[in-house]
Amino acid sequence: MSNILTVLIFFPLIAAIFGFMVNQKSIRVYGITVAAAEFLLSLWLWASFDSTNPGMQFVEQLSLIPQFGISYYLGVDGISLFIVIMSTLMTLIGIIALSVKDDIKNMIITLLFLEVAMIGVFVSLDVILFYVFWEFSLVPMLYVIGAWGGNLRLYASIKFFIYTFAGSLVMLIGMLYMAFIYHSTTGVWSFSLTDWYSLILPFDVQKYLFLAFFLGFAIKVPMFPFHTWLPYAHGQAPTVGSVILAAVLLKMGTYGFVRFSLPLFPDASVAYILPVGIIAVIMIIYTAMIAYAQKDIKQVIAYSSISHMGVIVLGTFAMNTEGIAGSVFLMLSHGIVSGALFLLVGVIYDRKHTKIMSEFGGLAKSMPNFAVVFGVMTMAAVGLPLTIGFIGEYLSLAGFFKVSPTLTVLGGTSIILGAAYMLKALKNTFFGPITNPENENLPDLDAKELTALIPLVAIVIWLGIYPKPVLGPIDTTTKALVQMMHNKAQTKEAKATILVSKPKKEAK
Amino acid sequence: MEAINIDFAALNLITLSPMLITLLGALVILCIDLIKSDLDKTLYVTLTILTLFVAIGATLSLNINERGLFNTILIDGVSILGQLLILAGSMLFIPLALTKRKFHDFSYPEYFALFLFMVFGFQFMAASDNLILIFVGLETASLALYTLIAMHNTKLAHEAAIKYFTMGALAAGFFAMGAAAIYGVTGSVEMDSIVKVFQSKMSEPSIMVPIIGGALLMIVAIGFKVSLIPFHMWTPDVYEGASASMAGYMSIVPKIAMMVVAMRLFGMYMELDIEIVRYTIIALAIITTTLANLMALVQNDVKRMLAYSSISHAGFVLVAIALDTTKGYSSLFMYYSLFMFTNLGAFAMLWVSRHKYNVHHDRFHHPYEKFAGMIKKAPVSAVIMAIFMLSLAGVPPFSLFWGKLYVLSAVVDSGYYAVAIILALNSAVAVYYYLKLIIYMFLKPEDLSQGNVVYANRSLALEMVIGLAALATIASIFYVDPLMQFITDLVGASGY
């Protein structure tokens, strides 16, 4: 099937539109069926993916606005493949675990629309198409936070929307400028990313373009100092909103770095390694410290999420195979782990309607299964070896070590600090005596929650022990990417940085 | 004895993808029913539509002129067109399950699974040129269809299902015997090798008997399924017994599937220049159109009238098969793609006006009197119904006019002027009974004794289907040309 990507994008869209016909009472089954079909379809994509081919596969191209070079251009490579699979998986899990009571129909239809946007972002190779899906993803999320959120939901959703929208508008200007440069160099209009890859820009043009794109992506990641929208969004969003937000939407930013910033502007990227690295390290340490001080368990996870995103950025800007492959892998592991942690917080919130840690304590006694799953996910978040969290974090830091050992050491504190705040949260919630008598008879995980969580636990352990099936294709594509950046780089410094960190040995 | 060597490349699963999707959809519905019982029918309707939609997408992305399933599946332009019409017709039909009144049929999820199994069977019929596979598809579809009719669960529906089952079994028997006769002569069930064997044996003296015998058996079998006179006896009763929506569906989709089979089969005979088959078909077509029209004149029930009218339409299109020209075959598909909207719309109008018990007549649900003065009670419905009737009568600019135009022009192009004149005169006869309904709706006084029951079964889904059908009927002038282009390209690509 050559047009599987089109099917992946439009199947949830059609299903969402038809979803309006389904009765409220049966919509959950409908949502699960559609999301499961979509997930199986994405697994099929993986099965028919050629992991030895580093280039774009399943490419589809169709001219939309020929005068302006805009086309419907899709493709998937080792980097985007697994993010697509993770998006479909997390949507499925999110719908299975959905605990929203009112307006569940609108919620499920919204989630399906969101899935369209997420997959569209990760498989678009035309920049305008990418931008369309990028912006489209804001609307369903706005609705999810605004309609099902907590008390401050309107503030949180508007803040989320305006922040990301502002950033992406700057990025849009950058895209238009880039297209203009392409036009003036080659004489034709094109928004195709692969065409843009072949263009070598002068250094000072690269600098400005890099900054324009960087702003758009950095807000989405979110990087310090633009991170303030995220704790609000997480704090107010319903469980499923947080899951999708943390697992997939944040990855759009880091995916943008890998897909756009690095290959389009290699010289500028190298020139900005130091500032970006410093921001990333600030982000890691600063938000980790905030996380330690939180009383609300969801906020702990929200800030830890930002902290880990810092490691991903660090790995990406290592500009070498280990770093980039590691950061892509970390995107996946962070998606799975933080998604699972938000689900777990949702579980306890559904029972107690509070997220304040001091209300809990000794839950391991009343909810043993819950405690075990939470423990596994905490370990993975901390980056314990043999869990999925370790591999990405290790590779990212190892990659950045070649660029700057000092910053890497500082960034490496993320593991220690992470252990500190996560274990503190774990201890306060699950161990010690049961201080609050209400907690003695809390029901343990039910069938629905177990169905959602067990696959995630399995993935955390499977990929922690044997990451090769995922890391292999990522590595193949990353190598080709680094090679291309090396060939494109003009300044001596950039050539050296990208070359030095291009060892022949396997990344893993 | 040689070891059988199976090459899995010959499986070429992609050619099966539209059918497999339908099948999967049916199985998913069964599984959901297994896991959770108290689900709403809207869920199943939506899943069915979604499945059909995806299957349409898969059909559109097939490569033309490929073979699969060990050379038994033939994906040519005709099979793509056939499958598209089958899927589109099914998609138009299934929202009609979302009625306001509760009916027995739709309370079972199995209804929707069976429906998809039936579509699966029809798709097989359209996509294969292997007599055995066609037979399997035919039986899969027919058995499911009998059950679907019976699930309406009225006395008349049971009668209809049994009647249809008996007749259908007889037809299937004829089909099997015809296939056996052909196999006896040629030693093959694949149409392309059958043609070759026939050609090489044409000079043999006694060959004509089994060839023509096989053809006649096949004509009987197909005649039953497409309801040609004199094999039509079951049709009005079955339509009357089945729910109005199901009757509308039966007048379109099963016939399209069978027409594709007829095209392939009789196309083979035309290629061999066996003129008697051609003349038999033309004769059957003329008899069917004329007699069905005459019988429709005297009906008291609109549904029975529409049943006879659809028999007459089937006869009308059948001529196109006897022509054996690209234009003829294209006009057949053109006719059915336009007829689909109009006729299903007309039956859906009856479905909207369906009430639980017979109010107006002892036996019939939809006697003409029921629609008397409808223009006062429900002006929009009356106008839409009138448009469907005018379209069925072939009044320009409504859609079926273009269908008739293409068929007649194909007939004239092939030089059968007399046939064209007979068909044209028949259309003039048909106007009478279509106009009769319009006269009842617009000019007769309202029957005040029965209260307002016209809208008894109305719901948003039904209105949308009718609206879509009406739109397709009215706005046909804007899409006829590209549609014809699309159809001609596909038909031409498959060498017909």
XYZ file of C-alpha atoms in Angstrom, chain A residues 8-507:
500
model
C -3.106 7.353 8.447
C -3.903 11.055 8.304
C -7.395 10.936 6.895
C -8.806 7.828 8.524
C -9.176 9.497 11.936
C -10.516 12.611 10.228
C -13.267 10.733 8.439
C -13.922 8.690 11.546
C -14.189 11.874 13.603
C -16.675 13.394 11.188
C -18.800 10.257 11.119
C -18.423 10.124 14.896
C -21.035 12.845 15.238
C -23.624 10.270 14.233
C -22.822 7.928 17.080
C -24.891 7.983 20.212
C -23.227 9.398 23.331
C -23.562 6.105 25.148
C -21.693 4.073 22.560
C -19.088 6.622 21.560
C -16.336 5.206 23.731
C -16.428 1.868 21.928
C -16.391 3.753 18.652
C -13.378 5.802 19.729
C -11.479 2.742 20.902
C -12.258 0.854 17.681
C -11.110 3.710 15.490
C -8.002 4.430 17.549
C -7.127 0.728 17.627
C -7.516 0.463 13.857
C -5.313 3.505 13.468
C -2.707 2.064 15.825
C -2.662 -1.242 13.945
C -2.289 0.700 10.737
C 0.749 2.491 12.157
C 2.200 -0.853 13.232
C 1.708 -2.019 9.688
C 3.645 1.054 8.595
C 6.478 -0.105 10.824
C 6.270 -3.645 9.492
C 6.554 -2.523 5.895
C 9.212 0.072 6.728
C 12.643 -0.657 5.303
C 14.971 0.005 8.216
C 18.125 -0.086 6.125
C 16.965 2.826 4.019
C 17.860 6.123 5.703
C 15.787 8.278 3.357
C 12.124 9.124 3.169
C 9.791 6.212 2.539
C 6.138 5.918 1.493
C 6.579 9.260 -0.232
C 3.481 10.824 -1.726
C 3.544 14.040 -3.661
C 0.709 15.950 -5.200
C 0.825 19.552 -6.275
C -1.652 21.730 -4.406
C -0.775 25.294 -5.430
C 1.762 24.935 -8.212
C 2.313 28.669 -8.675
C 3.587 28.943 -5.141
C 5.241 25.552 -4.929
C 2.963 24.216 -2.221
C 2.327 20.533 -2.468
C 0.805 17.672 -0.570
C 4.079 15.976 0.199
C 4.328 13.206 2.756
C 7.019 10.807 3.797
C 8.324 9.033 6.820
C 11.846 8.131 7.893
C 13.446 6.500 10.906
C 13.058 9.658 12.967
C 9.377 10.292 12.398
C 8.246 6.648 12.147
C 8.292 5.922 15.850
C 6.878 9.287 16.826
C 3.919 8.506 14.572
C 3.503 5.113 16.215
C 3.758 6.696 19.627
C 1.077 9.249 18.700
C -1.369 6.560 17.646
C -0.529 4.464 20.711
C -0.962 7.323 23.157
C -4.245 8.358 21.555
C -5.512 4.802 21.905
C -4.378 4.553 25.516
C -5.796 7.978 26.272
C -9.204 6.996 24.912
C -9.187 3.652 26.726
C -8.388 5.312 30.023
C -10.754 8.214 29.454
C -12.551 9.032 32.682
C -14.375 12.159 31.564
C -18.041 11.891 32.416
C -19.793 14.703 30.616
C -19.632 15.385 26.897
C -17.589 12.287 26.291
C -18.723 12.339 22.670
C -17.176 15.722 21.994
C -14.053 14.646 23.820
C -13.535 11.573 21.688
C -14.200 13.395 18.455
C -11.780 16.107 19.535
C -9.131 13.520 20.321
C -9.535 12.000 16.872
C -9.104 15.420 15.294
C -6.042 15.925 17.439
C -4.669 12.636 16.179
C -5.043 13.875 12.614
C -3.023 16.963 13.447
C -0.320 15.039 15.267
C 0.236 12.519 12.528
C 0.051 15.241 9.916
C 2.832 17.203 11.608
C 5.147 14.227 11.756
C 4.704 13.004 8.204
C 4.490 16.308 6.315
C 7.459 17.079 4.135
C 5.966 20.217 2.709
C 6.587 23.135 5.021
C 3.223 24.778 4.529
C 1.472 21.463 5.065
C 3.552 21.018 8.203
C 2.535 24.476 9.352
C -1.123 23.778 8.671
C -1.113 20.661 10.837
C 1.085 22.380 13.437
C -1.470 25.144 13.907
C -4.420 22.810 13.578
C -3.142 20.848 16.550
C -3.713 23.880 18.772
C -7.456 24.012 18.258
C -8.479 20.584 19.591
C -6.055 21.003 22.498
C -7.503 24.413 23.296
C -10.900 22.808 23.402
C -9.767 19.872 25.516
C -8.205 22.125 28.146
C -10.885 24.800 27.936
C -13.879 22.488 28.126
C -12.826 19.757 30.516
C -10.125 21.525 32.538
C -9.924 22.676 36.154
C -10.945 26.016 37.595
C -8.412 28.104 35.727
C -9.040 26.281 32.446
C -9.854 29.327 30.357
C -6.738 31.159 31.447
C -4.620 28.069 30.899
C -6.019 27.258 27.493
C -5.737 30.808 26.213
C -2.212 31.120 27.538
C -1.315 27.858 25.828
C -2.837 29.004 22.568
C -1.343 32.486 22.504
C 2.151 31.383 23.480
C 2.434 28.705 20.829
C 0.580 30.719 18.243
C 2.881 33.698 18.677
C 5.939 31.497 18.357
C 4.677 29.781 15.262
C 3.838 33.069 13.556
C 7.474 34.086 13.840
C 8.328 30.681 12.431
C 5.915 31.261 9.557
C 7.762 34.457 8.637
C 10.963 32.428 8.710
C 9.403 29.858 6.396
C 8.240 32.506 3.953
C 11.651 34.140 3.971
C 13.275 30.777 3.358
C 10.946 30.175 0.414
C 11.799 33.614 -0.900
C 15.494 32.841 -0.735
C 14.889 29.549 -2.453
C 12.995 31.354 -5.166
C 15.675 33.963 -5.689
C 18.429 31.354 -5.842
C 16.806 28.730 -8.018
C 14.065 30.687 -9.770
C 11.240 28.422 -8.688
C 8.935 28.471 -5.706
C 9.090 25.488 -3.477
C 8.057 24.681 0.046
C 9.265 21.142 -0.159
C 11.586 20.321 2.702
C 13.766 18.064 0.604
C 14.277 20.893 -1.885
C 15.231 23.201 0.941
C 17.751 20.679 2.231
C 19.736 21.052 -0.959
C 20.054 24.796 -0.521
C 23.240 26.111 1.102
C 22.633 29.441 2.775
C 25.154 32.136 3.692
C 25.960 32.178 7.385
C 24.337 35.469 8.367
C 21.067 34.538 6.655
C 21.177 31.236 8.505
C 21.533 33.037 11.810
C 18.273 34.963 11.474
C 16.359 32.054 10.024
C 17.631 29.795 12.775
C 16.375 32.224 15.378
C 12.959 32.509 13.730
C 12.475 28.746 13.618
C 14.050 28.352 17.042
C 11.484 30.620 18.645
C 8.592 28.612 17.231
C 10.021 25.283 18.316
C 11.408 26.485 21.656
C 8.016 27.690 22.828
C 6.505 24.352 21.946
C 9.228 22.323 23.698
C 8.934 24.485 25.999
C 12.366 25.909 26.652
C 13.245 28.238 29.472
C 12.144 31.108 29.635
C 9.072 30.297 27.531
C 8.028 27.366 29.666
C 5.510 29.102 31.859
C 2.477 28.064 29.826
C 3.117 24.392 30.355
C 2.569 24.018 34.125
C -0.713 25.874 33.739
C -1.790 23.761 30.813
C -0.910 20.561 32.644
C -2.382 21.735 35.901
C -5.723 22.545 34.315
C -5.971 19.964 31.537
C -7.959 16.780 32.070
C -5.907 13.612 32.314
C -6.127 12.713 28.660
C -5.170 16.252 27.673
C -2.029 16.091 29.796
C -1.168 12.681 28.410
C -1.356 13.806 24.800
C 0.265 17.129 25.560
C 3.249 15.627 27.331
C 3.598 12.574 25.135
C 3.144 14.017 21.698
C 2.569 17.760 21.417
C 5.778 18.727 23.179
C 7.672 16.433 20.840
C 6.631 18.583 17.913
C 9.122 21.188 19.095
C 12.087 18.872 19.438
C 11.084 17.082 16.246
C 11.176 20.495 14.578
C 14.765 21.001 15.719
C 15.830 17.703 14.222
C 13.796 18.050 11.039
C 14.256 21.765 10.326
C 16.841 23.645 12.368
C 19.750 21.240 12.177
C 19.682 20.188 8.510
C 18.590 23.550 7.139
C 20.991 25.708 9.140
C 23.956 23.555 10.169
C 26.386 26.455 10.513
C 24.033 28.523 12.617
C 23.183 25.503 14.731
C 26.841 24.936 15.493
C 27.352 28.604 16.238
C 24.467 28.560 18.698
C 25.424 25.332 20.456
C 26.710 27.164 23.481
C 23.725 29.461 24.134
C 21.251 26.688 23.433
C 23.216 24.320 25.635
C 23.247 26.841 28.469
C 19.513 27.427 28.175
C 18.941 23.680 28.145
C 21.041 23.192 31.267
C 19.245 26.031 33.035
C 15.994 24.405 32.020
C 17.112 21.048 33.385
C 18.326 22.266 36.758
C 15.917 25.121 37.363
C 12.736 23.183 36.594
C 14.027 20.174 38.515
C 14.388 22.393 41.545
C 10.885 23.759 41.039
C 9.609 20.214 40.731
C 11.191 19.355 44.061
C 9.314 22.185 45.724
C 5.858 21.276 44.380
C 3.070 20.052 46.601
C 0.804 19.012 43.781
C 1.871 15.669 42.291
C 0.736 16.630 38.807
C 2.909 19.729 38.933
C 5.888 17.564 39.924
C 5.406 15.536 36.795
C 4.786 18.614 34.677
C 8.049 20.228 35.766
C 9.945 16.960 35.500
C 8.620 16.788 31.981
C 10.163 20.173 31.183
C 13.401 19.106 32.804
C 13.630 16.030 30.628
C 12.827 18.017 27.542
C 16.021 19.920 28.373
C 18.014 16.716 28.026
C 16.372 16.090 24.654
C 17.389 19.544 23.456
C 20.889 18.945 24.731
C 21.116 15.674 22.813
C 19.786 17.247 19.651
C 22.349 20.026 19.715
C 25.186 17.594 20.248
C 25.124 17.506 16.437
C 26.441 13.960 16.299
C 24.841 10.585 15.715
C 24.701 9.476 19.343
C 23.267 12.738 20.526
C 20.566 13.025 17.892
C 19.621 9.354 17.893
C 19.594 9.456 21.679
C 17.390 12.515 21.760
C 14.938 10.992 19.297
C 14.803 7.875 21.425
C 14.393 10.008 24.516
C 11.427 11.720 22.850
C 9.770 8.324 22.598
C 10.657 7.206 26.087
C 9.659 10.523 27.578
C 6.373 10.304 25.712
C 5.602 6.869 27.066
C 6.789 7.536 30.603
C 5.330 10.983 31.163
C 2.123 9.899 29.460
C 1.898 6.964 31.832
C 2.669 9.129 34.853
C -0.070 11.585 33.940
C -2.457 8.665 33.520
C -1.494 7.440 36.982
C -2.067 10.860 38.480
C -5.429 10.860 36.726
C -6.248 7.550 38.393
C -5.700 8.935 41.861
C -7.417 12.199 41.004
C -10.517 10.313 39.871
C -10.689 8.628 43.253
C -9.795 11.463 45.573
C -10.397 14.622 43.522
C -7.182 16.075 44.783
C -3.616 16.031 43.600
C -1.940 17.367 46.732
C 0.654 14.884 47.961
C 0.119 15.544 51.659
C -3.403 14.126 51.279
C -1.929 10.770 50.362
C 0.651 8.570 52.008
C 0.784 4.830 52.434
C -1.185 4.205 49.282
C 0.977 1.157 48.545
C -1.037 -0.676 51.139
C -4.469 0.087 49.772
C -3.536 0.173 46.091
C -0.656 -2.259 45.562
C -0.968 -2.619 41.770
C -1.148 1.097 41.386
C 1.988 1.500 43.475
C 3.887 -1.052 41.398
C 3.021 0.610 38.095
C 3.815 4.004 39.520
C 7.120 2.675 40.821
C 8.115 1.269 37.447
C 7.248 4.523 35.728
C 9.130 6.542 38.339
C 12.221 4.449 37.787
C 11.899 4.935 34.062
C 11.500 8.675 34.545
C 14.579 8.773 36.721
C 16.516 6.930 34.051
C 17.290 3.682 35.802
C 19.204 1.252 33.567
C 17.047 -1.483 32.007
C 14.174 0.944 31.713
C 13.368 2.884 28.597
C 14.441 6.162 30.201
C 18.063 5.206 30.587
C 19.006 4.624 26.968
C 17.908 7.929 25.551
C 19.268 9.927 28.436
C 22.595 8.141 28.323
C 23.005 8.565 24.569
C 21.979 12.215 24.620
C 24.423 13.063 27.363
C 27.170 10.929 25.820
C 26.692 12.779 22.560
C 26.829 16.178 24.155
C 29.909 15.199 26.157
C 31.936 15.465 22.941
C 30.797 19.032 22.532
C 31.081 20.334 26.027
C 31.976 18.149 29.008
C 31.215 20.919 31.497
C 27.677 21.474 30.330
C 27.145 17.727 30.120
C 28.140 17.305 33.737
C 25.685 20.020 34.684
C 23.020 18.479 32.479
C 23.750 15.087 33.976
C 22.505 16.392 37.277
C 19.081 15.876 35.770
C 19.388 12.238 36.713
C 20.308 13.002 40.303
C 17.771 15.775 40.699
C 15.196 13.660 38.936
C 15.798 10.869 41.384
C 15.468 13.340 44.218
C 12.079 14.782 43.322
C 10.539 11.662 41.850
C 11.536 9.472 44.750
C 10.318 12.110 47.160
C 6.977 12.121 45.381
C 6.908 8.326 45.397
C 7.748 8.182 49.086
C 5.236 10.792 50.129
C 2.455 9.231 48.150
C 2.898 5.528 48.582
C 4.924 4.750 51.641
C 4.851 5.472 55.300
C 1.749 5.065 57.416
C -1.665 5.899 56.088
C -2.252 9.279 57.652
C -5.562 9.990 56.044
C -8.194 7.411 56.990
C -10.017 8.053 53.716
C -7.152 6.404 51.901
C -7.516 3.038 53.551
C -10.227 1.731 51.296
C -9.349 3.231 47.971
C -10.087 0.773 45.160
C -7.060 -0.461 43.241
C -6.668 -0.154 39.469
C -9.723 -1.414 37.631
C -9.800 -3.348 34.386
C -9.991 -0.248 32.210
C -6.977 1.364 33.842
C -4.974 -1.839 33.778
C -5.694 -2.275 30.065
C -4.307 1.167 29.476
C -1.270 0.880 31.724
C 0.018 -2.658 31.255
C 1.036 -2.147 27.612
C 2.980 0.938 28.670
C 4.779 -0.970 31.423
C 5.586 -3.701 28.925
C 7.028 -1.180 26.481
C 9.065 0.521 29.201
C 10.733 -2.743 30.130
C 10.985 -4.246 26.627
C 12.661 -1.205 25.092
C 14.755 -0.748 28.212
C 16.282 -4.170 27.757
C 16.310 -4.444 23.985
C 16.039 -1.077 22.208
C 17.535 -2.270 18.927
C 14.320 -2.618 16.874
C 13.555 1.034 17.529
C 17.045 2.426 17.804
C 18.208 0.732 14.602
C 16.059 2.677 12.119
C 16.565 5.881 14.123
C 20.304 5.384 13.961
C 20.323 4.709 10.220
C 18.425 7.888 9.485
C 20.414 9.954 11.958
C 23.697 8.903 10.390
C 22.523 10.065 7.005
C 21.304 13.298 8.564
C 24.639 14.021 10.226
C 26.452 13.170 7.025
C 24.274 15.609 5.110
C 24.822 18.334 7.689
C 28.556 17.756 7.490
C 28.510 18.073 3.721
C 26.422 21.214 3.898
C 28.411 22.966 6.617
C 30.519 25.863 5.344
C 32.303 27.391 8.317
C 35.385 25.580 9.468
C 34.065 25.422 12.970
C 30.836 23.769 11.937
C 32.590 21.257 9.738
C 34.865 20.362 12.592
C 32.089 20.006 15.151
C 29.923 17.869 12.991
C 32.863 15.800 11.762
C 34.543 15.200 15.108
C 31.398 13.756 16.468
C 30.840 11.382 13.617
C 32.513 8.202 14.764
C 32.199 5.031 12.765
C 31.130 2.847 15.615
C 27.522 1.900 16.188
C 25.651 4.124 18.566
